[in-house]
CSV table of C-alpha atoms in Angstrom, one decimal:
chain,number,residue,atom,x,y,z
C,1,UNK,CA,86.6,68.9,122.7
C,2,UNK,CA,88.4,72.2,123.1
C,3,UNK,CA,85.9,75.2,124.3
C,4,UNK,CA,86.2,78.4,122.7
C,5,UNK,CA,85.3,81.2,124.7
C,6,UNK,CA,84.5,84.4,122.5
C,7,UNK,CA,85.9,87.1,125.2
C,8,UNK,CA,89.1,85.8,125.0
C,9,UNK,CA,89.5,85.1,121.8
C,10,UNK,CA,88.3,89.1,120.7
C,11,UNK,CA,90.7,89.8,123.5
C,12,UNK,CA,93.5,88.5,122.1
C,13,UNK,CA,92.5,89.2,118.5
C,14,UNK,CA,92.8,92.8,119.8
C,15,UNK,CA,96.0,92.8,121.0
C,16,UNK,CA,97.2,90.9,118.0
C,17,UNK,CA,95.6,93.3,115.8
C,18,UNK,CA,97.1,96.5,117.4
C,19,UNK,CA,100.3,94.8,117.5
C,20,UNK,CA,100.5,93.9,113.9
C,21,UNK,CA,98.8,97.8,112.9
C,22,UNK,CA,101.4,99.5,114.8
C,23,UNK,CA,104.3,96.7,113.0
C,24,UNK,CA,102.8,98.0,109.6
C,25,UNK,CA,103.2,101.3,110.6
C,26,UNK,CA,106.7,100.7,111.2
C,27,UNK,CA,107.6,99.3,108.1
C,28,UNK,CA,106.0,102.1,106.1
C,29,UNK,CA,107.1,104.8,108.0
C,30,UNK,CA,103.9,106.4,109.2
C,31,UNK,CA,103.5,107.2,113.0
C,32,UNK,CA,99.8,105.8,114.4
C,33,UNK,CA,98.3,107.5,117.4
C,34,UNK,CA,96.5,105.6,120.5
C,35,UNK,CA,93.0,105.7,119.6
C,36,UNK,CA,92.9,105.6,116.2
C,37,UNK,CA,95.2,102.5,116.6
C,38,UNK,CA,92.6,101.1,119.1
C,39,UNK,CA,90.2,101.4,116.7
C,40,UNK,CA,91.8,99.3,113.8
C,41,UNK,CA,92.1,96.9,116.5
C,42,UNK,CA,88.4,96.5,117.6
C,43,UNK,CA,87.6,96.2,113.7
C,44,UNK,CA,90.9,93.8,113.7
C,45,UNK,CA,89.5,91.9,116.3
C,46,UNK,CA,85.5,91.5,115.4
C,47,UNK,CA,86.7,90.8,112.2
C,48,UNK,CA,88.4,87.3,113.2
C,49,UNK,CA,84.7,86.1,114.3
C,50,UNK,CA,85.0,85.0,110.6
C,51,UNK,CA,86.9,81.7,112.0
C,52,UNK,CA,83.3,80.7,113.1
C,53,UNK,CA,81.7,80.7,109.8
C,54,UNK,CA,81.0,77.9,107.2
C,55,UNK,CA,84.1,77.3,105.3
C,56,UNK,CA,84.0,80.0,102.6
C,57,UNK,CA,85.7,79.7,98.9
C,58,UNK,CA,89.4,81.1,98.8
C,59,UNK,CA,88.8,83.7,96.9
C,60,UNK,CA,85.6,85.3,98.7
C,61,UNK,CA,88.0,84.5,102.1
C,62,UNK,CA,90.9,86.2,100.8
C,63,UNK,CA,88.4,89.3,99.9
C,64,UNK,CA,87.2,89.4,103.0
C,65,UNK,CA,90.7,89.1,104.7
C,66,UNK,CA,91.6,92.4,102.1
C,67,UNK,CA,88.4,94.2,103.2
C,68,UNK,CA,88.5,93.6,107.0
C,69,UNK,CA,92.3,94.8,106.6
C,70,UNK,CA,92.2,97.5,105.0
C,71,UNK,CA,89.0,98.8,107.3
C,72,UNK,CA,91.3,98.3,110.4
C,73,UNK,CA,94.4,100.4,108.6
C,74,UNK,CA,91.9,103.1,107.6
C,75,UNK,CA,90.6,103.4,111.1
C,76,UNK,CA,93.8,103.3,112.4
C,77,UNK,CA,95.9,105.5,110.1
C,78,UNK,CA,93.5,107.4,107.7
C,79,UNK,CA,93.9,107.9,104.2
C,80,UNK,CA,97.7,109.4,104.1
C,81,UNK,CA,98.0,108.6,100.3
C,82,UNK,CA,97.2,105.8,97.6
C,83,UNK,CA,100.6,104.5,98.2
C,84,UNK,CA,101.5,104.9,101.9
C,85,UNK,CA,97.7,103.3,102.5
C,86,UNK,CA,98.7,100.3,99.9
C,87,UNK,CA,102.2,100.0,101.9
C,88,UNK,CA,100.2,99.9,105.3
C,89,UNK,CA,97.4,97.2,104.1
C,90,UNK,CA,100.0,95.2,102.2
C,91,UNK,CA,102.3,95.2,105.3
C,92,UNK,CA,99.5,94.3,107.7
C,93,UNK,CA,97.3,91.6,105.6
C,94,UNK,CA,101.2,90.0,105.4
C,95,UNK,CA,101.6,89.9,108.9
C,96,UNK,CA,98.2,88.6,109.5
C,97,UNK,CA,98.9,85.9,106.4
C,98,UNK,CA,102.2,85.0,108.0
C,99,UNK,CA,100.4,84.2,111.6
C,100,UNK,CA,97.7,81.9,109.7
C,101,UNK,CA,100.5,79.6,108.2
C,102,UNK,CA,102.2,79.8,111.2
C,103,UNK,CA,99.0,78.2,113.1
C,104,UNK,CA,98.5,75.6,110.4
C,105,UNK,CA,102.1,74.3,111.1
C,106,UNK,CA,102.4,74.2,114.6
C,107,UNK,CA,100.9,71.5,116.7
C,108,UNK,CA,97.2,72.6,117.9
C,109,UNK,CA,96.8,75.2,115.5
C,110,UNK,CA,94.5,75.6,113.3
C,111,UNK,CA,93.4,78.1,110.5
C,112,UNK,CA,89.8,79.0,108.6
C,113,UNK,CA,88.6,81.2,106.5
C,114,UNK,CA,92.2,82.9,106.5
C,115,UNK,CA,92.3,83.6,109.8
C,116,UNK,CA,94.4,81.7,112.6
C,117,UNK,CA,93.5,80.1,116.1
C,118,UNK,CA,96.0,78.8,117.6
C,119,UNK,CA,95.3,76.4,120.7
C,120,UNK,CA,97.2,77.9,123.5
C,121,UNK,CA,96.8,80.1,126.2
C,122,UNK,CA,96.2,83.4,125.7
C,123,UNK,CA,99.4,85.0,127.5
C,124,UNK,CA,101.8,82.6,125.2
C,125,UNK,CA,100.2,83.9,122.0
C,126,UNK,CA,100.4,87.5,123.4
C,127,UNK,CA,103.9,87.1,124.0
C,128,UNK,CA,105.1,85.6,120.5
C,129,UNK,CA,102.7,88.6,119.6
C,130,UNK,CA,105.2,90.9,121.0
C,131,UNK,CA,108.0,89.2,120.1
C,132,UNK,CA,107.2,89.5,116.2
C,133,UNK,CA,106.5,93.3,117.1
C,134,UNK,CA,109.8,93.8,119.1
C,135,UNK,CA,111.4,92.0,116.4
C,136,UNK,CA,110.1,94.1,113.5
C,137,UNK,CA,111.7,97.3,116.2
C,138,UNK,CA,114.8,95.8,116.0
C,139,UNK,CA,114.4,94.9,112.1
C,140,UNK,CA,114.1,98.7,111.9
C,141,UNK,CA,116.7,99.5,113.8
C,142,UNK,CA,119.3,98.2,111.8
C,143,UNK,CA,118.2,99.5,108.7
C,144,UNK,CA,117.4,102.6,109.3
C,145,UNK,CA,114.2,104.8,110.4
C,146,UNK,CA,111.5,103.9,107.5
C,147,UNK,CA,109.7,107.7,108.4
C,148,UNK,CA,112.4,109.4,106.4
C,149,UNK,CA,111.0,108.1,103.5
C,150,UNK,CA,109.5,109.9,100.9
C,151,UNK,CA,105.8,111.2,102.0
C,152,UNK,CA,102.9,112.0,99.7
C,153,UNK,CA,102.5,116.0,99.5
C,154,UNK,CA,101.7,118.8,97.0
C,155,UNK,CA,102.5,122.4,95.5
C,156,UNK,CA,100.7,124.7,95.0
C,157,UNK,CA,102.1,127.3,92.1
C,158,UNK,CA,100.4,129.3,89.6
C,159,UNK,CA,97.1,127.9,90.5
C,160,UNK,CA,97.9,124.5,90.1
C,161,UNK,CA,98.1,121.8,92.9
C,162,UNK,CA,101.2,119.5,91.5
C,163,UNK,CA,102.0,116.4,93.6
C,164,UNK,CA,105.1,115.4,94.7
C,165,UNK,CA,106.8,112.9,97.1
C,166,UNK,CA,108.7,114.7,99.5
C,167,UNK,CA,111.6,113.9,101.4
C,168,UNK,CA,113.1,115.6,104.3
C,169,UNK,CA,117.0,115.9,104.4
C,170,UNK,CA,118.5,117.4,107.3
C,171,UNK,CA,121.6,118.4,105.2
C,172,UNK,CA,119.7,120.5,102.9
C,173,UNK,CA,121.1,124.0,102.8
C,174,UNK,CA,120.0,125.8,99.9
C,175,UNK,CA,118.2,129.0,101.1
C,176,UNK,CA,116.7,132.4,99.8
C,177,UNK,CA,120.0,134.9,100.8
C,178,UNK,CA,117.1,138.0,99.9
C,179,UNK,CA,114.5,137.7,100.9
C,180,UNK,CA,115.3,134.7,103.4
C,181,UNK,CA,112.3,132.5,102.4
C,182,UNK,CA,112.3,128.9,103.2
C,183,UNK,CA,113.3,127.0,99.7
C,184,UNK,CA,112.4,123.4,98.4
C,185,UNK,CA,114.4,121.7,95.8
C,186,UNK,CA,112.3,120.0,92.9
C,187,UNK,CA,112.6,117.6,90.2
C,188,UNK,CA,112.2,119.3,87.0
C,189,UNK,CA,111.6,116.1,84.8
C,190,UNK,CA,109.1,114.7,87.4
C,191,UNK,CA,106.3,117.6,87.5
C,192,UNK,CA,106.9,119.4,84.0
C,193,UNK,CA,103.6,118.2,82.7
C,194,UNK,CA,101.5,119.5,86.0
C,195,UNK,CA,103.0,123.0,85.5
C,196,UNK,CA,100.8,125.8,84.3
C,197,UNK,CA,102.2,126.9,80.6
C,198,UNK,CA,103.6,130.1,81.7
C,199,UNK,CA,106.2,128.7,84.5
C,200,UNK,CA,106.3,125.2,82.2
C,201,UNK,CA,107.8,128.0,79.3
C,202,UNK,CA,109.9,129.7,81.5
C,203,UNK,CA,111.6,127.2,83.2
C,204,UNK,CA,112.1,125.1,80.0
C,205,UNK,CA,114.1,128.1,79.1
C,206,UNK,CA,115.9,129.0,82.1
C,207,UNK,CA,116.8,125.3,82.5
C,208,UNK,CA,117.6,125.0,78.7
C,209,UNK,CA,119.6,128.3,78.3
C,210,UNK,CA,117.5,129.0,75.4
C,211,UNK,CA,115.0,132.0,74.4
C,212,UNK,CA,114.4,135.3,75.4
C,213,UNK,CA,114.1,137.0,78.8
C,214,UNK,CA,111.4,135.0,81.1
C,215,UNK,CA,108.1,136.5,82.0
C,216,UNK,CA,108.4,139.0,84.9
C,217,UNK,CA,105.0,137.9,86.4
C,218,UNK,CA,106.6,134.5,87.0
C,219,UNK,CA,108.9,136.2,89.6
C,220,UNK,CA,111.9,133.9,88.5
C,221,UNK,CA,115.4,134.2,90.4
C,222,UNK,CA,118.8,132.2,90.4
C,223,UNK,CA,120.1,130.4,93.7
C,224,UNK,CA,123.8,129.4,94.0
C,225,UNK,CA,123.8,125.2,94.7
C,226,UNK,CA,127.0,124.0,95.7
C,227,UNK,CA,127.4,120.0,94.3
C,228,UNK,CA,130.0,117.8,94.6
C,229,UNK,CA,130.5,118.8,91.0
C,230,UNK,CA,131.0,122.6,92.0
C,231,UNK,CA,128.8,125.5,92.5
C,232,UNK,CA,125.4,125.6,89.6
C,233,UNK,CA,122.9,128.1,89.2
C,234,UNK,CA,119.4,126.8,89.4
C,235,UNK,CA,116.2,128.6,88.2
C,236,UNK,CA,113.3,129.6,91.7
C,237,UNK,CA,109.8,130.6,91.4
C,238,UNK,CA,107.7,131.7,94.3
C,239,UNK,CA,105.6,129.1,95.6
C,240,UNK,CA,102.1,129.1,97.1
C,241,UNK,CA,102.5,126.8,99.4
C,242,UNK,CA,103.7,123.0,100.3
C,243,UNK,CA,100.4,120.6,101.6
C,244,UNK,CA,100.3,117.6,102.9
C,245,UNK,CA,97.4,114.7,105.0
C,246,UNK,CA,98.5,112.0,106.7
C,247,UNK,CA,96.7,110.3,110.1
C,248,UNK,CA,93.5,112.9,109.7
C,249,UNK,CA,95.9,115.8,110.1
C,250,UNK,CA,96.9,118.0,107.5
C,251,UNK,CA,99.8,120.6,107.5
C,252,UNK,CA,100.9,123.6,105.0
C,253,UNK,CA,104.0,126.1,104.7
C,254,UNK,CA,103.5,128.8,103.0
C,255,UNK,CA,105.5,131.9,101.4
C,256,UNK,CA,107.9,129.4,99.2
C,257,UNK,CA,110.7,129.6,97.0
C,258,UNK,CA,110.9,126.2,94.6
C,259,UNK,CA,114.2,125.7,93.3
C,260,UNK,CA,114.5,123.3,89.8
C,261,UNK,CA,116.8,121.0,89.6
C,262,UNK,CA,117.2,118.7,86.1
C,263,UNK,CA,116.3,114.7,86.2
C,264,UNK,CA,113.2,112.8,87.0
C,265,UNK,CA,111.7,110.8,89.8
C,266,UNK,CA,114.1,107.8,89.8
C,267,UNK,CA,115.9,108.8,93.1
C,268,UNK,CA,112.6,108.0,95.3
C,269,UNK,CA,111.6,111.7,95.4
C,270,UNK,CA,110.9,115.1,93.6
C,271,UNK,CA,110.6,117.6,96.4
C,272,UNK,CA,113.7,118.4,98.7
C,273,UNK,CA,112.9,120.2,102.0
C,274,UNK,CA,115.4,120.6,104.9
C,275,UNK,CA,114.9,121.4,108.8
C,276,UNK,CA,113.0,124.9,107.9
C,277,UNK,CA,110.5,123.6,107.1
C,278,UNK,CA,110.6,120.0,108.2
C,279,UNK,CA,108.9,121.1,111.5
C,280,UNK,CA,106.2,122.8,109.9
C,281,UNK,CA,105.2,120.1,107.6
C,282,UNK,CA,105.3,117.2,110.4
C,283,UNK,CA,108.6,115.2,109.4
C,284,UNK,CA,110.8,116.0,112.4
């Protein structure tokens, strides 16, 4: 009869747990700190105590393996957005799925409730651990660095908060030559309907080439874009400012110009910002 000692098994859990947060991180492309991390873990960890329970029905243990994960990702990462958060728990309820088929395979393990115990010692199951963590590294590595993805953010213009997923792009150039504001390049088709009326009016015209002159109290300007099609005009407006949370921090530029550029949100973003104000908003 095998003995399971509890210590080690919330020791381990831990480990696991951090390892597999900090993976999911990783692969959606948000940076965890220490502590916060440490938490998700202890949650990660008390929450596999679950393997000690009557055998529960699959869909109440599949509920609880959703609920205990997506406790651990809040503790460890926050609330950085609907869809970073779903990318985070999906990521690290994966992993965690992966490791409990994984024990029901190999010889010794065993699986309950959803979660995994595998009968070996604690430093080999630390070390494949680490070698699915390592490996996830090197995954990333040769495809690229997942933070320089799109991040949930807003704008605030005219009174109105619009979100927008923002993407930094260190070869963005476009800049205010008067007044030498920083500049972000947005998506027309992809926040028209959170516009207030005035700028919505204006910019439907400027965009258009159609009606009148636009409304002076909209400030509205031209910037010179260079394309690989030649050099456009495109219609600016000051800005508020640019906000975004991630992690429990939050971060805001203000003092804007917002370019508009035609098209929608089919190219993964609708807000262009480059290395002004990358700093400022936590994406370099």
């Amino acid at each position: 009869m095998k003995v399971l000692y509890i210590d080690e098994l919330l020791l381990t859990n831990f480990a696991a747990s951090a390892a597999f947060l900090l993976a999911a991180g990783l692969l959606a492309g948000v940076r965890g700190r220490g502590v916060r991390v440490a938490a998700g873990a202890a949650l990660g960890a008390a929450s596999c105590l679950v393997l000690l329970a009557p055998p529960l029905p699959l869909g109440l243990a599949l509920l609880y393996k959703a609920a205990a994960g997506a406790g651990a990702v809040a503790l460890a990462y926050g609330w950085p957005g609907a869809r970073v958060f779903g990318r985070l728990g999906g990521w690290f309820l994966a992993l965690n799925l992966l490791l409990t088929g994984a024990a029901a395979l190999v010889p010794g393990g065993r699986a309950a409730n959803l979660t995994a115990y595998l009968d070996i010692t604690p430093g080999r199951l630390l070390a494949g651990t680490a070698a699915v963590y390592l490996a996830v590294r090197g995954l990333m590595s040769l495809l690229g660095r997942p933070d320089r993805a799109a991040v949930p953010a807003w704008l605030e213009l005219g009174g109105a908060k619009i979100p927008v997923e923002a993407f930094y792009d260190s070869g963005f150039t476009l800049a205010d030559p008067v007044a030498g504001r920083p500049v972000v390049l947005v998506q027309y088709g992809a926040v028209r309907g959170a516009l207030p009326q005035a700028w919505r009016d204006g910019l439907d015209a400027a965009l258009e080439g159609t009606g009148g002159l636009p409304d002076p109290a909209l400030g509205l300007r031209y910037l010179v874009c260079g394309t690989i099609a030649g050099r456009t005009l495109l219609p600016a407006v000051p800005a508020d400012a640019l906000c975004r949370q991630a992690g429990g921090r939050s971060w805001r530029a203000e003092g804007l110009l917002a370019a508009f550029c035609p098209g929608g949100a089919g190219e993964g973003w609708t807000l262009l910002l480059g290395s002004d104000l990358a700093g400022r908003m936590g994406l370099s």
